[in-house]
Amino acid sequence: MEPIYLDHAATSPVHPEVIQAMLPYYEEQFGNPSSIHQFGRRARQGVDEARGTIARLLQADPSEFIFTSGGTEADNLAIFGYAYQHRGKGNHIITSQVEHHAVLHACQELEHQGFEVTYVPVDQTGRVSVEDVRQALRDDTILVTLMYGNNEVGTIQPIAEIGALLQDHQAVLHTDAVQAFGAISIELDHLPVDMLSVSAHKINGPKGVGLLYVRDGIVLKPALYGGEQERKKRAGTENVAAIIGFAKAVEIAIANREERQKAYFDYCQTFFDQFQQEGVQFVMNGHQTWRLPHIFNVSFPGVHVEALLVNLDLAGIAASSGSACTAGSIEPSHVLVAMHGSDSELVTSGVRFSFGLGNTKEHVQWAAKETAKIVKRLQDQEAFIR
C-alpha cells in the first residue's frame, strides 16, 4: 500500500485546478498590481476578481477583506491591530485556553505590554461555555478572540451565541476560522463576528496566503508600513498568483463541501468501528456533535504518542499529535491539557487523523486496520512491562 496522508489539518495538497489557475500569473500576468501599465493592470484585475469571488462566496463586501501571508498574520493583525488602535477604550481581552498559538502567543505578548487577558476554560469536550465568557466580560473588555473550530480535536465553538452576547457590549469578536473554513458553512452576512481569519493551505490552496475579514467600520492599526496596498491596512506587494489560487480553492471547497462532509464523517466512523472490532482501548477527544467532520482525535491509554507516530510513519501512515515538536520531543498538547488536566494519561497518548483530498474509503480502511494492529502491539508491550 502506498503511503497515506492523514494530516490534512496540518496542511493540504494543492488542488490541480488551483495550480492551473495560478500558472498564468507566474508566466504571463506577472506584473506588480500597483503599476499603472498594462502588466500591472492585468495583475490588479486578477486580484480584484479574486477578492470579489471570495466576498461573494462568503456573502460579504470585497472591501472588507485584507489579504495576508496566512492565518498567523491574519490572527496577529486582528489582535494587535485592534488592541493597539482601541487601547483608549480599555485594555482587557478574552480568549480561550485552547486557541492556536498564533492567538495565544499574541495575547501573551500583549500581557507583556500591560494588557490584561482572561483565558476562559473549556469542558472535557473542548468547548467554551457562553456563560463563562459572559462572566469574564468587563466594562474595559475591548476584544474577544475565540477560534471557530479547534485544529487539534475539531470541537466547534458557540461563536454565533457569543457574538449575540456582545451585541450590547463595546467588545468586538474575532474568530480564527482557519481550520473550520471550507469544512462547515460560514456566511458572514449571518454570522455575528467582526473579524475572521482564514488560510489558503488548509483548503487545498497554496501556502503563503490568507485573509482577514474586517467588518465595515472596524478600525485597525496596521502592522506593516511601506505601501498603500490592501487599503492601507497591509503594506507590501500582493502575492498575486497565490491570491488567484486562494480564490479558486475557496470556489472548489464550497462547491463540494457537503459531499466531503459526508465522506469524512464516514472515515471517522471507519476508524471508530475498526478500533472497537479489534478490541483496542481508546478514548475519542472532542465534542461528538459540535465537531469538524475531517478531524478524528483519539487517545490510546498505555501508548506514548512519540512511539505511535514513529510506528505509523514506518507503516506509511502520516498522522499527527496535533501538538508542538521541539528539539525532537513532542510537548504535551495544550488543548488536551485544558480538556483533561495535565496529569491525565489521555494527554500523552492523543493522535489526530485528519482527512482530505486524495483520501479514499479503501485507504482509510487499510489505515484503520494498521493503526489498530500497531496500537494493540504497543498496549500489550506496556501491559507486559507493568
Short mmCIF file of C-alpha atoms in Angstrom, two decimals:
data_model
loop_
_atom_site.label_atom_id
_atom_site.label_comp_id
_atom_site.label_asym_id
_atom_site.label_seq_id
_atom_site.Cartn_x
_atom_site.Cartn_y
_atom_site.Cartn_z
CA MET A 1 0.00 0.00 0.00
CA GLU A 2 1.30 3.46 -0.93
CA PRO A 3 1.88 5.97 1.90
CA ILE A 4 -1.35 7.51 3.13
CA TYR A 5 -1.51 11.16 4.16
CA LEU A 6 -3.93 11.66 7.05
CA ASP A 7 -2.64 15.02 8.29
CA HIS A 8 -4.71 17.45 6.24
CA ALA A 9 -5.38 19.62 9.30
CA ALA A 10 -1.67 20.49 9.25
CA THR A 11 -1.60 21.33 5.55
CA SER A 12 -3.28 20.05 2.42
CA PRO A 13 -2.13 19.23 -1.12
CA VAL A 14 -2.79 21.92 -3.70
CA HIS A 15 -5.75 21.06 -5.91
CA PRO A 16 -4.79 20.57 -9.60
CA GLU A 17 -7.34 23.20 -10.67
CA VAL A 18 -5.77 25.67 -8.27
CA ILE A 19 -2.34 25.10 -9.81
CA GLN A 20 -3.75 25.67 -13.28
CA ALA A 21 -5.43 28.89 -12.17
CA MET A 22 -2.16 30.18 -10.72
CA LEU A 23 0.21 29.37 -13.60
CA PRO A 24 -0.68 32.32 -15.88
CA TYR A 25 0.18 34.71 -13.05
CA TYR A 26 3.68 33.26 -12.86
CA GLU A 27 4.27 33.03 -16.60
CA GLU A 28 2.37 35.88 -18.30
CA GLN A 29 0.45 38.11 -15.88
CA PHE A 30 3.45 38.70 -13.64
CA GLY A 31 3.09 42.46 -13.25
CA ASN A 32 3.05 44.38 -9.98
CA PRO A 33 -0.63 45.19 -9.30
CA SER A 34 0.38 48.68 -8.13
CA SER A 35 1.89 49.53 -11.54
CA ILE A 36 -0.21 51.60 -13.92
CA HIS A 37 0.95 49.94 -17.16
CA GLN A 38 -0.95 47.09 -18.77
CA PHE A 39 1.09 44.38 -16.99
CA GLY A 40 0.20 45.90 -13.65
CA ARG A 41 -3.41 46.48 -14.60
CA ARG A 42 -3.86 42.82 -15.56
CA ALA A 43 -2.43 41.70 -12.24
CA ARG A 44 -4.65 44.18 -10.40
CA GLN A 45 -7.68 42.88 -12.28
CA GLY A 46 -6.82 39.34 -11.17
CA VAL A 47 -6.51 40.37 -7.51
CA ASP A 48 -9.76 42.35 -7.64
CA GLU A 49 -11.64 39.48 -9.27
CA ALA A 50 -10.28 37.01 -6.70
CA ARG A 51 -11.32 39.30 -3.84
CA GLY A 52 -14.76 39.65 -5.37
CA THR A 53 -15.13 35.88 -5.77
CA ILE A 54 -14.24 35.22 -2.13
CA ALA A 55 -16.51 38.02 -0.95
CA ARG A 56 -19.43 36.67 -2.96
CA LEU A 57 -18.96 33.15 -1.66
CA LEU A 58 -18.66 34.34 1.94
CA GLN A 59 -21.51 36.83 1.49
CA ALA A 60 -19.62 39.98 2.41
CA ASP A 61 -18.35 43.11 0.68
CA PRO A 62 -14.98 42.92 -1.14
CA SER A 63 -13.77 45.99 0.74
CA GLU A 64 -13.96 44.01 3.99
CA PHE A 65 -11.13 41.60 3.09
CA ILE A 66 -7.40 42.07 3.70
CA PHE A 67 -5.07 39.56 2.05
CA THR A 68 -2.24 38.39 4.31
CA SER A 69 0.60 35.87 4.23
CA GLY A 70 -1.52 33.29 6.06
CA GLY A 71 -3.58 32.54 9.14
CA THR A 72 -0.92 33.58 11.65
CA GLU A 73 -0.56 37.05 10.16
CA ALA A 74 -4.34 37.40 9.93
CA ASP A 75 -4.71 36.49 13.61
CA ASN A 76 -1.91 38.85 14.60
CA LEU A 77 -3.30 41.73 12.54
CA ALA A 78 -6.72 41.30 14.15
CA ILE A 79 -5.44 41.04 17.72
CA PHE A 80 -2.59 43.54 17.76
CA GLY A 81 -4.27 45.84 15.26
CA TYR A 82 -7.44 46.16 17.30
CA ALA A 83 -5.75 46.24 20.72
CA TYR A 84 -3.32 49.00 19.76
CA GLN A 85 -5.94 51.08 17.96
CA HIS A 86 -8.51 50.93 20.77
CA ARG A 87 -6.45 50.86 23.93
CA GLY A 88 -8.09 54.11 24.97
CA LYS A 89 -11.37 52.20 25.43
CA GLY A 90 -9.86 49.53 27.70
CA ASN A 91 -7.07 47.01 27.97
CA HIS A 92 -8.90 43.73 28.67
CA ILE A 93 -9.06 40.84 26.19
CA ILE A 94 -10.82 37.48 26.41
CA THR A 95 -9.65 34.31 24.70
CA SER A 96 -9.69 30.58 25.49
CA GLN A 97 -7.14 28.06 26.72
CA VAL A 98 -7.35 26.01 23.51
CA GLU A 99 -6.55 28.61 20.85
CA HIS A 100 -3.95 28.18 18.15
CA HIS A 101 -0.57 29.56 19.20
CA ALA A 102 -0.97 32.38 16.69
CA VAL A 103 -3.64 33.70 19.06
CA LEU A 104 -2.24 32.52 22.40
CA HIS A 105 1.24 33.91 21.83
CA ALA A 106 -0.18 37.20 20.54
CA CYS A 107 -2.26 37.54 23.70
CA GLN A 108 0.73 36.66 25.87
CA GLU A 109 2.77 39.38 24.15
CA LEU A 110 0.00 41.90 24.85
CA GLU A 111 0.15 40.90 28.51
CA HIS A 112 3.85 41.85 28.49
CA GLN A 113 2.73 45.25 27.21
CA GLY A 114 0.28 45.86 30.04
CA PHE A 115 -2.94 44.39 28.65
CA GLU A 116 -4.96 42.01 30.78
CA VAL A 117 -6.07 38.72 29.22
CA THR A 118 -8.63 36.25 30.54
CA TYR A 119 -8.15 32.69 29.26
CA VAL A 120 -11.54 31.04 29.68
CA PRO A 121 -11.50 27.26 30.28
CA VAL A 122 -13.18 24.54 28.24
CA ASP A 123 -15.08 21.43 29.25
CA GLN A 124 -13.90 17.86 28.59
CA THR A 125 -15.12 18.12 25.00
CA GLY A 126 -13.02 21.23 24.38
CA ARG A 127 -15.97 23.61 24.23
CA VAL A 128 -16.17 27.07 25.76
CA SER A 129 -19.17 27.98 27.89
CA VAL A 130 -21.06 31.09 26.78
CA GLU A 131 -21.74 31.76 30.46
CA ASP A 132 -18.01 31.73 31.21
CA VAL A 133 -17.49 34.35 28.52
CA ARG A 134 -20.35 36.39 29.96
CA GLN A 135 -18.80 36.29 33.42
CA ALA A 136 -15.38 37.22 32.06
CA LEU A 137 -16.71 40.35 30.32
CA ARG A 138 -15.78 43.65 31.95
CA ASP A 139 -16.53 47.25 31.14
CA ASP A 140 -12.98 47.62 29.80
CA THR A 141 -13.07 44.49 27.61
CA ILE A 142 -12.30 45.55 24.05
CA LEU A 143 -11.75 42.25 22.24
CA VAL A 144 -12.93 38.64 22.42
CA THR A 145 -10.94 36.24 20.23
CA LEU A 146 -12.13 32.62 20.03
CA MET A 147 -11.46 30.02 17.36
CA TYR A 148 -14.35 28.69 15.29
CA GLY A 149 -13.24 25.06 15.14
CA ASN A 150 -10.32 23.57 17.02
CA ASN A 151 -7.38 22.44 14.91
CA GLU A 152 -6.46 19.54 17.21
CA VAL A 153 -9.73 17.93 18.33
CA GLY A 154 -12.20 19.53 15.92
CA THR A 155 -14.59 20.96 18.50
CA ILE A 156 -16.75 23.79 17.17
CA GLN A 157 -17.20 26.77 19.50
CA PRO A 158 -20.54 28.59 20.04
CA ILE A 159 -19.41 31.60 18.01
CA ALA A 160 -22.89 32.76 16.98
CA GLU A 161 -24.09 32.73 20.60
CA ILE A 162 -21.01 34.62 21.81
CA GLY A 163 -21.44 37.14 19.00
CA ALA A 164 -25.02 37.70 20.11
CA LEU A 165 -23.80 38.14 23.70
CA LEU A 166 -21.55 41.00 22.59
CA GLN A 167 -24.20 42.91 20.66
CA ASP A 168 -24.72 45.38 23.52
CA HIS A 169 -21.08 45.49 24.62
CA GLN A 170 -18.19 47.55 23.27
CA ALA A 171 -16.03 44.45 22.76
CA VAL A 172 -15.67 43.13 19.22
CA LEU A 173 -15.42 39.45 18.27
CA HIS A 174 -12.60 37.93 16.27
CA THR A 175 -12.64 34.26 15.30
CA ASP A 176 -9.80 32.16 13.95
CA ALA A 177 -11.65 30.14 11.31
CA VAL A 178 -8.52 28.69 9.70
CA GLN A 179 -9.48 25.08 10.46
CA ALA A 180 -13.24 25.49 10.13
CA PHE A 181 -13.34 27.33 6.82
CA GLY A 182 -14.22 25.03 3.95
CA ALA A 183 -15.24 22.27 6.35
CA ILE A 184 -18.51 23.85 7.51
CA SER A 185 -20.75 26.61 6.22
CA ILE A 186 -19.65 30.16 7.06
CA GLU A 187 -21.84 33.01 5.83
CA LEU A 188 -20.65 36.37 7.05
CA ASP A 189 -23.91 38.17 6.47
CA HIS A 190 -25.49 35.94 9.15
CA LEU A 191 -22.52 35.32 11.45
CA PRO A 192 -22.17 37.96 14.21
CA VAL A 193 -18.39 38.31 14.08
CA ASP A 194 -16.38 41.47 13.48
CA MET A 195 -13.17 39.82 12.24
CA LEU A 196 -12.41 36.36 10.85
CA SER A 197 -9.11 34.73 9.84
CA VAL A 198 -8.66 32.18 7.03
CA SER A 199 -5.68 30.46 5.40
CA ALA A 200 -5.49 29.01 1.90
CA HIS A 201 -3.27 26.00 2.51
CA LYS A 202 -5.86 24.30 4.71
CA ILE A 203 -8.35 24.14 1.80
CA ASN A 204 -6.07 22.82 -0.98
CA GLY A 205 -4.79 26.26 -1.86
CA PRO A 206 -1.17 27.49 -1.86
CA LYS A 207 0.88 28.21 1.22
CA GLY A 208 1.79 31.80 1.97
CA VAL A 209 -1.60 33.46 1.57
CA GLY A 210 -4.56 34.06 3.87
CA LEU A 211 -7.05 36.75 4.63
CA LEU A 212 -8.60 38.72 7.43
CA TYR A 213 -12.24 39.69 7.16
CA VAL A 214 -12.80 43.05 8.89
CA ARG A 215 -16.40 44.16 9.17
CA ASP A 216 -17.07 47.63 7.77
CA GLY A 217 -16.50 50.25 10.46
CA ILE A 218 -13.84 48.29 12.40
CA VAL A 219 -10.57 50.25 12.54
CA LEU A 220 -7.20 48.51 12.93
CA LYS A 221 -3.70 49.85 13.43
CA PRO A 222 -1.59 48.48 10.56
CA ALA A 223 1.14 46.00 11.41
CA LEU A 224 3.23 46.76 8.30
CA TYR A 225 4.30 50.07 6.78
CA GLY A 226 5.80 50.85 3.42
CA GLY A 227 2.94 50.99 0.94
CA GLU A 228 -0.76 51.61 0.49
CA GLN A 229 -1.73 48.08 -0.54
CA GLU A 230 -4.85 46.45 0.87
CA ARG A 231 -6.48 49.82 1.52
CA LYS A 232 -3.51 51.00 3.60
CA LYS A 233 -4.08 48.16 6.09
CA ARG A 234 -1.35 45.74 4.96
CA ALA A 235 1.66 47.14 3.12
CA GLY A 236 3.61 45.00 0.66
CA THR A 237 3.27 43.82 -2.93
CA GLU A 238 0.40 41.38 -3.16
CA ASN A 239 1.14 37.68 -3.71
CA VAL A 240 -0.88 37.75 -6.91
CA ALA A 241 -0.62 34.13 -8.06
CA ALA A 242 -1.35 32.81 -4.56
CA ILE A 243 -4.36 35.10 -4.23
CA ILE A 244 -5.71 33.78 -7.54
CA GLY A 245 -5.17 30.23 -6.30
CA PHE A 246 -6.80 31.07 -2.98
CA ALA A 247 -9.99 32.22 -4.70
CA LYS A 248 -10.09 29.06 -6.81
CA ALA A 249 -9.60 26.90 -3.73
CA VAL A 250 -12.49 28.68 -2.00
CA GLU A 251 -14.73 28.03 -5.01
CA ILE A 252 -13.91 24.32 -5.01
CA ALA A 253 -14.18 23.93 -1.23
CA ILE A 254 -17.63 25.47 -1.07
CA ALA A 255 -18.91 23.68 -4.17
CA ASN A 256 -18.14 20.18 -2.84
CA ARG A 257 -18.40 20.83 0.91
CA GLU A 258 -21.46 18.67 1.61
CA GLU A 259 -20.01 15.73 -0.34
CA ARG A 260 -16.74 15.98 1.60
CA GLN A 261 -18.53 16.28 4.95
CA LYS A 262 -20.36 13.02 4.34
CA ALA A 263 -17.19 11.21 3.27
CA TYR A 264 -15.13 12.47 6.22
CA PHE A 265 -17.75 11.56 8.82
CA ASP A 266 -17.77 8.11 7.22
CA TYR A 267 -13.97 7.92 7.52
CA CYS A 268 -14.16 8.81 11.21
CA GLN A 269 -16.71 6.06 11.72
CA THR A 270 -14.45 3.59 9.91
CA PHE A 271 -11.65 4.25 12.40
CA PHE A 272 -14.06 4.06 15.35
CA ASP A 273 -15.59 0.76 14.18
CA GLN A 274 -12.20 -0.80 13.47
CA PHE A 275 -10.86 0.07 16.91
CA GLN A 276 -13.93 -1.41 18.55
CA GLN A 277 -13.78 -4.54 16.40
CA GLU A 278 -10.11 -5.12 17.26
CA GLY A 279 -10.67 -4.54 20.98
CA VAL A 280 -8.37 -1.51 21.09
CA GLN A 281 -8.53 0.63 24.23
CA PHE A 282 -9.22 4.19 23.08
CA VAL A 283 -10.96 7.43 24.03
CA MET A 284 -12.22 9.91 21.44
CA ASN A 285 -11.29 13.53 22.10
CA GLY A 286 -13.58 16.43 21.26
CA HIS A 287 -17.30 17.05 21.02
CA GLN A 288 -19.24 14.37 19.19
CA THR A 289 -21.95 16.71 17.89
CA TRP A 290 -20.31 20.11 17.55
CA ARG A 291 -17.26 18.98 15.60
CA LEU A 292 -15.46 19.47 12.31
CA PRO A 293 -16.03 16.49 10.00
CA HIS A 294 -12.43 15.96 8.89
CA ILE A 295 -10.74 15.62 12.29
CA PHE A 296 -10.63 12.40 14.32
CA ASN A 297 -8.60 12.81 17.52
CA VAL A 298 -8.19 9.77 19.75
CA SER A 299 -6.12 8.84 22.80
CA PHE A 300 -4.82 5.32 23.41
CA PRO A 301 -4.19 4.63 27.12
CA GLY A 302 -0.86 2.92 27.68
CA VAL A 303 0.67 4.24 24.45
CA HIS A 304 3.14 7.11 24.20
CA VAL A 305 2.40 9.32 21.23
CA GLU A 306 6.03 9.50 20.05
CA ALA A 307 6.25 5.73 19.68
CA LEU A 308 2.89 5.56 17.97
CA LEU A 309 3.68 8.27 15.43
CA VAL A 310 7.02 6.66 14.56
CA ASN A 311 5.37 3.27 14.06
CA LEU A 312 2.58 4.80 11.97
CA ASP A 313 5.14 6.55 9.80
CA LEU A 314 7.08 3.31 9.30
CA ALA A 315 3.81 1.70 8.19
CA GLY A 316 3.26 4.54 5.69
CA ILE A 317 0.59 6.43 7.64
CA ALA A 318 1.09 10.16 8.17
CA ALA A 319 -0.76 11.40 11.25
CA SER A 320 -0.03 14.00 13.91
CA SER A 321 -0.07 14.57 17.65
CA GLY A 322 -1.61 17.96 16.93
CA SER A 323 0.91 19.46 19.35
CA ALA A 324 4.28 21.13 19.03
CA CYS A 325 7.50 19.27 18.33
CA THR A 326 10.55 20.90 19.88
CA ALA A 327 14.12 19.56 19.74
CA GLY A 328 12.89 16.12 18.71
CA SER A 329 10.42 15.65 21.54
CA ILE A 330 6.68 16.20 21.48
CA GLU A 331 5.35 18.63 24.07
CA PRO A 332 2.02 17.83 25.72
CA SER A 333 -0.91 19.25 23.78
CA HIS A 334 -2.16 22.40 25.49
CA VAL A 335 -5.60 21.58 24.10
CA LEU A 336 -5.75 18.12 25.69
CA VAL A 337 -4.30 19.54 28.93
CA ALA A 338 -7.10 22.11 29.03
CA MET A 339 -9.68 19.38 28.40
CA HIS A 340 -8.41 16.58 30.64
CA GLY A 341 -5.82 18.06 33.02
CA SER A 342 -2.05 17.79 32.90
CA ASP A 343 -1.96 14.52 34.85
CA SER A 344 -4.30 12.62 32.54
CA GLU A 345 -2.89 9.73 30.50
CA LEU A 346 -5.05 10.95 27.62
CA VAL A 347 -2.76 13.97 27.20
CA THR A 348 0.34 11.96 26.29
CA SER A 349 -1.37 9.45 24.01
CA GLY A 350 -3.51 11.64 21.75
CA VAL A 351 -3.22 11.32 17.96
CA ARG A 352 -5.00 13.33 15.27
CA PHE A 353 -6.06 11.78 11.98
CA SER A 354 -7.39 14.36 9.53
CA PHE A 355 -8.83 13.70 6.10
CA GLY A 356 -8.83 15.49 2.79
CA LEU A 357 -8.11 15.50 -0.93
CA GLY A 358 -6.76 12.17 -2.20
CA ASN A 359 -8.07 10.00 0.63
CA THR A 360 -10.37 7.13 -0.31
CA LYS A 361 -12.54 4.70 1.63
CA GLU A 362 -10.08 1.91 0.81
CA HIS A 363 -7.11 3.96 2.08
CA VAL A 364 -8.88 4.77 5.32
CA GLN A 365 -9.97 1.18 5.92
CA TRP A 366 -6.39 -0.03 5.49
CA ALA A 367 -5.00 2.74 7.69
CA ALA A 368 -7.54 1.98 10.42
CA LYS A 369 -6.59 -1.72 10.42
CA GLU A 370 -2.87 -0.97 10.51
CA THR A 371 -3.32 1.58 13.28
CA ALA A 372 -5.31 -0.91 15.36
CA LYS A 373 -2.56 -3.53 14.95
CA ILE A 374 0.15 -1.06 15.97
CA VAL A 375 -1.78 0.24 18.98
CA LYS A 376 -2.59 -3.27 20.23
CA ARG A 377 1.06 -4.23 20.00
CA LEU A 378 2.18 -1.12 21.89
CA GLN A 379 -0.54 -1.54 24.52
CA ASP A 380 0.40 -5.21 25.01
CA GLN A 381 4.05 -4.23 25.42
CA GLU A 382 3.16 -1.62 28.01
CA ALA A 383 0.97 -4.11 29.89
CA PHE A 384 3.81 -6.65 29.87
CA ILE A 385 6.28 -4.10 31.27
CA ARG A 386 3.89 -3.22 34.05
#
